[in-house]
């Protein structure tokens, strides 16, 4: 067992690794960037090391800084976690060259599996089913055109060095291919330093199933069963579970056998995940190998009762796999969801910020970046936490997870909690009949209720108790607040607040034992509110729970996991207007692709710039037809929220609003 481990990561995974180290009495060293100087993952470390500025490429992705930190802190091993350098073969090699133990597979395995073309070749040779596709990676549109004709449309173009779905393009017809190849090559070069692509047969609406494997230095490979990972958005998983529902026993056995066969052929050492897609006919095909611990490993731990981080530490130290295959058993069901700092109401764009008040649920496993409050910097992945529920069967686990989402309180930070609650109530999810496109179709549907009206009603319930004659948001009152109006349409008062940049009005109709009766946005609502000892206001709006926090200029409201920030209106706002010709980025991030140039003509909706924010690609498009007057960004540049990227000269009035 290693004596002192450097955890080369941050956030919830760093805290997860630290928990196992503490249990095994292994000392651990935590690293941090400038943005993480006071982060929760530093707690309990025998030593903390500052490794650079806030930007990931200058800190957590700086191989020299991380290896030097391990040596200076007298560590004998390095755990990469996931993300950052965890699948970087150069990092693994440098750790070993420095005389340290790398807790993961060797650099050669990481490099081979990081190249999609090489991985396909090795898996096909091992008898693992692969999709019809390119034999070699290339940037040539002519070669890819020939591959596509042989494979048959539709095809998917994959950057050979990419991951997480970044840069992938689906092509449905030959006429689309040249432009798709050109864009994918540009993004591959900018994002990964490698523009080569593979073409593969595109499987519409597949299931995404993965198998957890472990190998040791004594030639043994075992599996720890499979996970269902089909609920994903833009190729990013958001809900995972184990075991996979509705998987025929024969298919399950063949999947597990294929993963073990592939890992054995590689001489795999450590934790790894073999990912597959399952088509509508029940056939499965190799997708990729993740040469690290997965984000979703807790669901496997819950059904097997094993600690996967402990297994990693033991195997890295040369020990054999702790259990033979026949003793590894799965019991019950586990399902987890990822809580992201993102805004579902605005295209799921990243929403970095500070969680002022956090209350995690008590009846499930929580893997979180912080406990009572904490910051989510805009430099890193937007995941805040994972909620992991286990039960005797799938319905029990799912019910527990839905209750946990409802119990969670995150005030001050916009998250996807409300969206997760609605997704897990979707009948197809409840039934376990899922595929990789279900979430995209689900998000395309309009909201079933007006959340703005509900936020205004809750703010009204918070505002009533603070009413004073000297300063009140309420005006035009008639009689006492606790007396119902004789005319039900006549308001006792009104509240004006700003929401999403627009002034909104809530009218107080009455207050009685049922609660406060409010009219807002054309709806009549009854809301209950009760101040709590921790400074929050909690209440109910029908069957939906809500939480509020008074702020210096208004109210923070979270209703069913959906956040709204309301402020008192400002009637004299200074400053000039934004230029109608300036194209800005709505979030901070790094420019990973620029597809326009000064003097070039663009059409409304045409891609201009790709900004990667919190590990997500965000496509910035032209709002109208025009000519590029000025380009104010370049690939690799860090940009701030609302920063001008491109200035256009309008052409006509054909504008995207």
XYZ file of C-alpha atoms in Angstrom:
657
model
C 0.000 0.000 0.000
C 1.431 3.464 -0.860
C 2.432 5.547 2.161
C 1.801 9.033 0.751
C -0.329 9.723 -2.332
C -0.551 12.952 -4.277
C -4.133 13.438 -5.505
C -3.693 15.190 -8.849
C -7.221 16.525 -9.002
C -9.828 18.720 -7.325
C -13.470 18.843 -6.271
C -15.597 15.824 -5.496
C -13.250 13.184 -6.948
C -10.319 14.488 -4.891
C -12.507 14.272 -1.774
C -13.625 10.763 -2.771
C -10.040 9.499 -3.114
C -9.088 11.201 0.148
C -11.871 9.374 2.003
C -10.433 5.974 1.105
C -6.902 7.133 1.929
C -8.036 8.196 5.411
C -9.780 4.866 5.987
C -6.637 2.952 5.001
C -4.357 5.312 6.948
C -2.613 6.439 3.771
C -1.367 10.036 3.893
C -2.473 12.212 0.997
C -1.259 15.493 -0.469
C -3.724 17.873 -2.110
C -2.893 20.285 -4.920
C -4.737 23.448 -5.836
C -4.820 26.339 -8.275
C -5.289 29.971 -7.301
C -9.065 29.603 -7.752
C -9.135 26.650 -5.339
C -7.020 28.156 -2.548
C -9.800 27.628 0.003
C -11.520 24.619 -1.580
C -12.946 21.776 0.489
C -10.774 19.118 -1.183
C -7.754 20.517 0.691
C -9.188 19.579 4.081
C -7.421 16.743 5.926
C -4.389 16.638 3.628
C -1.000 16.110 5.246
C 0.248 18.842 2.926
C -1.236 21.164 0.303
C 0.671 22.469 -2.708
C -0.176 25.469 -4.877
C 0.511 24.433 -8.478
C -0.386 27.537 -10.494
C -2.936 30.113 -11.634
C -6.659 29.454 -11.964
C -6.644 28.329 -15.603
C -6.480 24.526 -15.775
C -3.751 24.478 -18.411
C -1.515 26.467 -16.050
C -2.212 24.309 -12.991
C -4.053 20.964 -13.049
C -2.928 20.293 -16.649
C 0.684 21.366 -16.026
C 2.595 18.070 -15.920
C 5.794 19.669 -14.626
C 3.968 21.412 -11.785
C 2.091 18.292 -10.678
C 5.094 15.944 -10.781
C 7.253 18.523 -9.003
C 4.586 18.863 -6.295
C 4.633 15.098 -5.715
C 8.409 15.053 -5.383
C 8.570 18.100 -3.110
C 5.882 16.635 -0.846
C 7.805 13.335 -0.572
C 5.000 11.256 -2.130
C 5.550 7.736 -3.386
C 2.452 7.550 -5.644
C 0.143 9.754 -7.725
C -3.595 9.229 -8.207
C -4.929 11.150 -11.256
C -8.658 10.848 -10.476
C -10.611 11.529 -13.671
C -10.459 14.382 -16.138
C -7.407 16.660 -16.375
C -4.305 14.431 -16.791
C -5.941 11.093 -16.009
C -5.751 9.822 -19.617
C -2.556 11.577 -20.626
C 0.160 9.014 -21.445
C 2.929 11.597 -21.112
C 1.846 12.320 -17.545
C 1.762 8.612 -16.620
C 5.231 8.147 -18.110
C 6.642 11.208 -16.331
C 5.312 10.014 -12.972
C 7.061 6.653 -13.405
C 10.261 8.294 -14.693
C 10.313 10.372 -11.504
C 10.428 7.162 -9.465
C 6.787 7.354 -8.353
C 3.940 4.867 -8.673
C 1.232 5.855 -11.142
C -2.153 4.629 -9.903
C -3.555 3.499 -13.223
C -2.589 1.571 -16.354
C 0.807 2.097 -17.991
C 1.475 4.877 -20.471
C 1.478 2.527 -23.493
C -2.049 1.302 -22.709
C -3.318 4.852 -22.156
C -1.781 5.984 -25.443
C -3.200 3.048 -27.421
C -6.722 3.501 -26.053
C -6.563 7.279 -26.507
C -6.187 6.790 -30.258
C -9.604 5.661 -31.490
C -8.158 4.085 -34.649
C -5.613 2.041 -32.699
C -8.232 1.056 -30.105
C -10.592 -0.216 -32.842
C -7.773 -2.248 -34.359
C -6.747 -3.845 -31.057
C -10.310 -4.669 -30.013
C -11.176 -6.193 -33.392
C -8.069 -8.384 -33.115
C -9.244 -9.500 -29.657
C -12.633 -10.554 -31.016
C -14.552 -7.610 -29.550
C -17.339 -6.469 -31.947
C -16.633 -3.114 -33.625
C -18.818 -0.983 -35.894
C -18.083 -0.861 -39.637
C -15.750 2.090 -40.055
C -12.518 3.595 -41.321
C -9.432 1.427 -41.276
C -7.180 4.445 -40.741
C -7.645 7.943 -39.335
C -7.237 10.806 -41.778
C -7.897 14.496 -42.450
C -8.641 13.773 -46.116
C -12.234 14.474 -47.145
C -11.753 12.239 -50.206
C -10.670 9.258 -48.103
C -13.516 9.805 -45.648
C -15.946 10.105 -48.561
C -14.810 6.705 -49.843
C -15.116 5.271 -46.308
C -18.644 6.657 -45.977
C -19.715 5.157 -49.297
C -18.415 1.762 -48.161
C -20.003 2.021 -44.697
C -23.307 3.506 -45.833
C -25.055 6.638 -44.551
C -25.606 7.939 -41.967
C -22.052 8.011 -40.617
C -20.491 9.708 -37.633
C -17.163 11.525 -37.852
C -15.029 11.144 -34.726
C -11.830 13.060 -33.894
C -9.273 10.344 -33.286
C -7.850 12.181 -30.269
C -11.156 13.467 -28.888
C -13.221 12.421 -25.935
C -16.614 13.047 -24.367
C -18.229 13.462 -27.774
C -16.325 16.676 -28.488
C -16.039 17.502 -32.167
C -18.146 14.572 -33.386
C -20.424 15.209 -36.374
C -23.262 13.077 -37.768
C -23.532 13.095 -41.568
C -26.772 11.903 -43.178
C -25.970 12.437 -46.843
C -22.934 12.730 -49.105
C -23.557 16.408 -49.838
C -23.068 17.224 -46.136
C -19.740 15.439 -45.803
C -17.168 18.008 -47.089
C -18.361 20.811 -44.786
C -18.677 18.420 -41.819
C -15.128 17.122 -42.365
C -13.714 20.656 -42.656
C -15.367 21.775 -39.413
C -14.432 18.609 -37.493
C -10.807 18.850 -38.643
C -10.616 22.508 -37.554
C -12.040 21.730 -34.141
C -9.836 18.644 -33.732
C -6.705 20.638 -34.449
C -7.757 23.467 -32.142
C -9.057 21.304 -29.292
C -6.760 18.253 -29.369
C -3.830 19.232 -31.580
C -4.853 16.460 -33.982
C -7.376 16.910 -36.794
C -7.503 13.283 -37.943
C -10.954 11.698 -38.131
C -12.585 8.286 -38.278
C -15.888 7.540 -39.992
C -18.137 4.919 -38.428
C -21.634 3.675 -39.093
C -24.031 5.840 -37.107
C -26.426 3.951 -34.857
C -29.585 5.972 -34.242
C -30.891 5.999 -30.663
C -28.584 3.329 -29.196
C -28.147 2.371 -25.582
C -24.806 3.180 -23.965
C -23.615 0.401 -21.663
C -20.226 0.074 -20.048
C -18.402 -2.651 -18.160
C -16.131 -2.013 -15.166
C -12.940 -4.081 -15.332
C -9.850 -4.490 -13.166
C -6.537 -6.086 -14.072
C -3.446 -6.746 -11.957
C 0.252 -7.246 -12.630
C -0.163 -11.000 -12.257
C -2.232 -11.404 -15.430
C -5.668 -11.584 -13.818
C -8.610 -9.611 -15.224
C -12.106 -9.475 -13.718
C -15.280 -7.514 -14.346
C -17.466 -5.787 -11.773
C -20.618 -5.947 -13.925
C -22.137 -3.310 -16.164
C -23.662 0.166 -15.928
C -26.390 1.825 -17.980
C -25.245 5.274 -19.129
C -27.762 6.114 -21.857
C -29.205 9.213 -20.191
C -26.830 11.823 -21.527
C -26.909 15.217 -23.143
C -24.444 16.297 -25.813
C -22.582 13.037 -25.152
C -22.173 13.948 -21.472
C -23.699 11.464 -19.039
C -26.089 12.834 -16.438
C -27.734 9.706 -14.955
C -26.114 6.272 -14.551
C -27.266 3.047 -12.960
C -26.248 -0.534 -12.252
C -27.192 -3.068 -13.332
C -28.518 -2.072 -16.772
C -32.311 -2.563 -16.887
C -34.003 -4.866 -19.403
C -30.728 -6.411 -20.550
C -31.206 -10.041 -21.665
C -29.019 -12.463 -19.674
C -27.290 -13.723 -22.807
C -26.423 -10.193 -23.933
C -25.161 -9.325 -20.448
C -22.915 -12.379 -20.360
C -21.519 -11.655 -23.832
C -20.864 -8.007 -22.927
C -18.992 -8.911 -19.756
C -16.990 -11.583 -21.560
C -16.069 -9.171 -24.381
C -14.788 -6.575 -21.903
C -12.659 -9.117 -20.029
C -11.354 -10.502 -23.341
C -10.387 -7.021 -24.521
C -8.695 -6.109 -21.225
C -6.795 -9.393 -21.187
C -5.515 -8.774 -24.718
C -4.187 -5.392 -23.574
C -2.532 -6.800 -20.448
C -4.613 -4.219 -18.644
C -3.570 -3.156 -15.113
C -5.788 -1.127 -12.766
C -9.329 0.195 -13.144
C -10.793 0.619 -16.601
C -14.128 0.875 -18.350
C -15.047 -0.736 -21.649
C -17.841 1.222 -23.277
C -20.288 -0.228 -25.800
C -23.349 0.857 -27.745
C -26.319 -1.466 -28.092
C -28.469 -1.132 -31.227
C -32.194 -1.717 -31.616
C -31.627 -5.377 -32.487
C -29.721 -6.029 -29.269
C -26.287 -6.181 -30.929
C -23.436 -4.467 -29.115
C -20.330 -2.760 -30.508
C -17.138 -1.428 -28.945
C -17.065 2.328 -28.395
C -13.941 3.135 -26.358
C -11.921 2.320 -23.250
C -11.618 4.823 -20.410
C -8.254 4.139 -18.791
C -9.157 5.547 -15.384
C -11.763 5.530 -12.662
C -15.153 6.646 -13.981
C -17.344 9.427 -12.596
C -20.109 6.844 -12.166
C -18.063 4.285 -10.212
C -20.211 4.734 -7.043
C -23.146 2.787 -8.526
C -20.833 -0.198 -9.033
C -19.583 0.164 -5.465
C -23.164 0.225 -4.188
C -24.204 -3.053 -5.860
C -20.937 -4.914 -5.163
C -20.078 -3.525 -1.711
C -16.486 -2.901 -2.879
C -14.261 0.182 -2.674
C -12.835 0.722 -6.156
C -10.288 3.300 -4.993
C -8.922 0.789 -2.474
C -8.584 -1.745 -5.284
C -6.683 0.838 -7.332
C -4.245 1.498 -4.486
C -3.627 -2.190 -3.816
C -3.144 -3.140 -7.460
C -0.811 -0.184 -8.077
C 1.298 -1.445 -5.167
C 1.665 -4.821 -6.884
C -0.957 -6.754 -4.953
C -3.209 -9.236 -6.774
C -6.879 -8.426 -7.393
C -8.536 -8.802 -3.953
C -11.291 -11.211 -5.078
C -11.638 -13.885 -7.763
C -14.407 -13.431 -10.316
C -16.736 -15.969 -8.712
C -16.732 -14.044 -5.419
C -17.671 -10.699 -6.999
C -21.432 -10.451 -6.768
C -24.057 -7.814 -7.487
C -27.014 -7.221 -5.185
C -29.868 -4.752 -5.530
C -29.837 -1.665 -7.724
C -28.128 1.731 -7.642
C -28.743 4.897 -9.627
C -26.971 8.250 -9.526
C -27.442 11.687 -11.026
C -24.892 14.401 -11.640
C -25.665 17.837 -10.239
C -24.216 20.463 -12.579
C -23.866 24.221 -12.240
C -25.689 24.960 -15.477
C -28.826 26.745 -16.618
C -31.387 24.409 -18.229
C -33.630 27.375 -19.082
C -30.911 28.849 -21.310
C -29.622 25.888 -23.263
C -27.830 24.301 -20.298
C -25.085 26.885 -20.523
C -22.500 26.721 -17.719
C -23.429 28.761 -14.651
C -20.381 29.201 -12.395
C -21.001 30.973 -9.119
C -21.168 30.570 -5.365
C -23.572 28.355 -3.461
C -24.503 30.452 -0.444
C -26.431 27.735 1.388
C -26.169 23.989 0.754
C -28.152 21.213 2.390
C -27.496 17.758 0.940
C -30.066 14.958 1.377
C -29.683 12.552 4.272
C -30.929 9.253 2.813
C -28.511 8.765 -0.102
C -24.788 8.747 -0.748
C -23.510 12.201 -1.671
C -20.221 12.822 -3.479
C -19.869 16.607 -3.416
C -17.231 19.254 -4.031
C -18.267 21.039 -0.823
C -20.648 20.635 2.106
C -22.347 23.745 3.522
C -21.397 26.324 0.870
C -18.793 26.720 -1.804
C -17.647 28.169 -5.096
C -17.920 26.696 -8.576
C -15.194 28.453 -10.612
C -15.739 28.923 -14.322
C -12.381 27.337 -15.160
C -13.319 23.700 -14.611
C -15.973 21.038 -15.071
C -19.438 22.266 -13.946
C -20.235 19.162 -11.866
C -20.957 20.065 -8.255
C -21.987 16.690 -6.847
C -23.411 13.236 -7.451
C -26.427 11.880 -5.599
C -26.278 8.090 -5.402
C -29.305 6.063 -4.310
C -29.387 2.317 -3.690
C -32.325 0.011 -3.135
C -33.410 -3.599 -3.191
C -34.614 -3.103 -6.766
C -34.766 -0.403 -9.426
C -38.105 1.168 -8.403
C -36.891 1.498 -4.807
C -33.590 3.100 -5.859
C -35.322 5.460 -8.288
C -37.893 6.567 -5.702
C -35.126 7.247 -3.200
C -33.168 9.313 -5.715
C -36.200 11.408 -6.669
C -36.886 12.089 -2.981
C -33.229 13.058 -2.496
C -33.372 15.590 -5.336
C -36.456 17.138 -3.767
C -34.726 17.309 -0.384
C -31.562 18.966 -1.713
C -31.155 22.704 -1.099
C -28.715 24.753 -3.179
C -29.275 28.494 -2.878
C -27.276 31.059 -4.826
C -26.216 28.682 -7.590
C -28.121 27.796 -10.747
C -28.164 24.011 -11.200
C -29.899 21.263 -13.144
C -31.642 19.832 -10.047
C -35.126 20.758 -11.240
C -34.455 19.287 -14.653
C -33.161 16.058 -13.071
C -36.310 15.697 -10.979
C -38.502 16.079 -14.056
C -36.347 13.707 -16.120
C -36.519 10.956 -13.494
C -40.332 11.262 -13.514
C -40.476 10.773 -17.296
C -42.424 7.513 -17.945
C -39.749 6.028 -20.217
C -37.105 6.626 -17.549
C -39.336 5.174 -14.851
C -39.790 2.091 -17.044
C -36.068 1.860 -17.840
C -36.657 2.048 -21.612
C -33.918 4.583 -22.404
C -31.519 5.493 -25.199
C -28.866 8.125 -25.806
C -31.309 10.533 -27.507
C -34.047 10.462 -24.895
C -32.717 13.480 -23.010
C -32.372 15.626 -26.135
C -35.995 14.928 -27.028
C -37.072 15.573 -23.464
C -35.339 18.946 -23.262
C -36.923 20.038 -26.549
C -40.395 20.009 -24.998
C -41.745 23.279 -23.571
C -42.060 23.776 -19.819
C -45.333 22.456 -18.429
C -45.855 25.429 -16.143
C -44.878 29.051 -15.805
C -41.974 29.168 -13.336
C -41.748 32.953 -13.501
C -45.195 33.294 -11.917
C -44.246 30.835 -9.182
C -41.013 32.695 -8.417
C -42.913 35.969 -8.121
C -45.486 34.374 -5.804
C -42.755 33.011 -3.536
C -40.977 36.374 -3.483
C -44.291 37.975 -2.518
C -44.594 35.564 0.400
C -41.115 36.601 1.565
C -41.813 40.308 1.071
C -45.043 40.529 3.091
C -43.513 40.029 6.577
C -40.833 42.682 5.953
C -43.304 45.390 4.927
C -42.768 48.712 6.672
C -44.198 52.168 6.096
C -40.755 53.624 5.413
C -39.531 51.200 2.783
C -41.712 48.610 1.140
C -41.959 47.002 -2.262
C -45.728 47.020 -1.751
C -47.825 49.963 -2.855
C -51.501 50.790 -3.116
C -52.573 48.642 -0.171
C -56.202 48.353 0.801
C -56.901 47.338 4.364
C -55.058 44.800 6.482
C -52.943 42.074 4.890
C -54.767 39.327 6.772
C -58.235 40.321 5.541
C -59.527 38.891 2.291
C -60.541 41.517 -0.215
C -64.244 42.031 -0.677
C -63.643 42.121 -4.413
C -61.510 39.056 -5.285
C -60.073 40.925 -8.266
C -59.033 43.973 -6.263
C -55.431 43.681 -5.037
C -54.427 44.420 -1.458
C -51.052 45.473 -2.816
C -48.577 44.860 -5.575
C -44.928 43.880 -5.764
C -42.684 44.829 -8.667
C -39.474 42.855 -9.133
C -37.012 42.384 -11.965
C -36.627 38.856 -13.348
C -34.571 37.964 -16.437
C -34.056 41.622 -17.212
C -37.711 42.600 -17.136
C -39.912 44.178 -14.471
C -42.728 41.853 -13.349
C -45.709 42.489 -11.111
C -47.309 40.294 -8.456
C -50.663 41.345 -6.984
C -51.609 40.344 -3.446
C -55.243 39.219 -3.393
C -55.651 37.847 0.126
C -54.025 35.926 2.934
C -55.809 33.275 4.974
C -55.113 29.895 6.563
C -54.449 28.358 3.154
C -51.622 30.818 2.554
C -50.939 33.943 0.558
C -53.083 34.302 -2.572
C -51.179 36.012 -5.378
C -51.794 36.808 -9.029
C -48.702 36.880 -11.243
C -48.146 36.521 -14.968
C -51.847 35.854 -15.446
C -51.977 33.002 -12.906
C -53.499 32.802 -9.433
C -51.372 30.954 -6.926
C -51.473 30.143 -3.223
C -48.136 29.972 -1.464
C -47.074 29.034 2.064
C -43.899 30.394 3.683
C -42.110 29.847 6.997
C -38.813 31.490 8.094
C -36.238 29.042 9.482
C -33.450 29.390 12.029
C -30.731 29.254 9.351
C -31.902 32.463 7.681
C -33.813 30.780 4.894
C -37.500 30.847 4.112
C -39.060 27.500 3.276
C -42.508 26.821 1.984
C -44.802 25.063 -0.428
C -46.568 26.067 -3.600
C -49.148 23.372 -4.089
C -47.238 20.088 -3.815
C -43.913 21.706 -4.752
C -41.413 22.719 -2.101
C -39.485 25.958 -2.375
C -36.646 27.722 -0.565
C -35.838 31.422 -0.458
C -32.954 33.570 0.691
C -33.218 37.362 1.090
C -30.376 39.184 -0.680
C -29.141 42.763 -0.549
C -31.350 43.801 -3.450
C -34.037 41.125 -3.683
C -34.613 37.418 -3.302
C -33.103 34.086 -4.303
C -35.867 31.550 -4.937
C -35.424 27.824 -5.642
C -38.649 26.038 -6.608
C -38.496 22.324 -7.233
C -34.799 22.670 -7.989
C -35.260 25.608 -10.405
C -33.517 28.841 -9.380
C -34.733 32.392 -9.912
C -32.894 35.553 -8.852
C -35.260 38.497 -8.402
C -34.146 42.038 -7.686
C -35.893 45.271 -6.923
C -36.083 47.291 -10.129
C -33.626 50.067 -10.860
C -35.335 52.851 -12.761
C -32.264 54.909 -13.713
C -29.648 52.646 -15.194
C -26.553 54.275 -16.686
C -24.196 52.993 -19.336
C -24.411 52.701 -23.081
C -26.280 50.048 -24.970
C -24.556 46.974 -26.364
C -23.599 47.257 -29.982
C -26.084 45.414 -32.162
C -23.174 44.194 -34.279
C -21.103 42.720 -31.441
C -21.246 38.938 -30.995
C -20.448 38.078 -27.392
C -19.865 34.945 -25.361
C -22.513 34.373 -22.672
C -20.037 32.559 -20.419
C -16.326 32.627 -19.531
C -14.193 29.938 -21.147
C -11.489 29.109 -23.655
C -11.760 29.603 -27.414
C -11.183 26.198 -29.032
C -12.251 26.985 -32.581
C -12.696 29.993 -34.892
C -14.458 29.389 -38.198
C -14.636 32.934 -39.583
C -12.152 35.577 -40.684
C -12.197 39.365 -41.180
C -13.874 40.334 -44.419
C -15.694 37.035 -44.724
C -19.454 36.914 -45.292
C -21.566 34.892 -42.851
C -25.218 33.898 -42.774
C -27.610 33.981 -39.831
C -27.066 30.882 -37.685
C -23.620 30.137 -39.140
C -20.964 28.979 -36.665
C -18.422 31.690 -35.805
C -16.579 30.566 -32.665
C -16.556 27.582 -30.333
C -15.971 28.393 -26.660
C -15.241 25.550 -24.258
C -16.631 26.410 -20.832
C -16.535 23.974 -17.939
C -15.718 21.105 -20.374
C -18.678 21.835 -22.648
C -18.490 23.033 -26.251
C -20.611 26.165 -26.772
C -21.269 27.154 -30.382
C -21.431 30.923 -30.938
C -23.341 31.632 -34.157
C -24.011 34.677 -36.308
C -27.198 36.464 -35.172
C -27.832 37.798 -38.687
C -26.445 37.886 -42.223
C -23.401 40.091 -42.488
C -19.678 40.556 -42.970
C -17.009 39.985 -40.331
C -15.726 43.471 -39.514
C -13.373 42.471 -36.705
C -12.238 39.232 -35.053
C -11.419 39.769 -31.366
C -10.390 36.262 -30.266
C -8.070 33.423 -31.228
C -7.888 29.671 -30.502
C -6.501 29.005 -27.040
C -7.466 32.439 -25.707
C -9.352 32.717 -22.401
C -12.422 34.940 -22.609
C -14.666 36.496 -19.968
C -18.448 36.411 -19.863
C -20.032 38.978 -22.225
C -16.706 39.561 -23.983
C -16.952 40.583 -27.658
C -15.659 37.808 -29.916
C -16.673 39.011 -33.364
C -17.985 42.309 -34.730
C -20.293 42.051 -37.737
C -21.482 44.562 -40.290
C -25.199 43.769 -40.768
C -26.530 42.890 -44.200
C -30.247 43.459 -44.573
C -32.679 42.627 -41.794
C -32.539 38.794 -41.771
C -31.685 38.332 -38.096
C -31.841 35.429 -35.636
C -33.462 36.521 -32.389
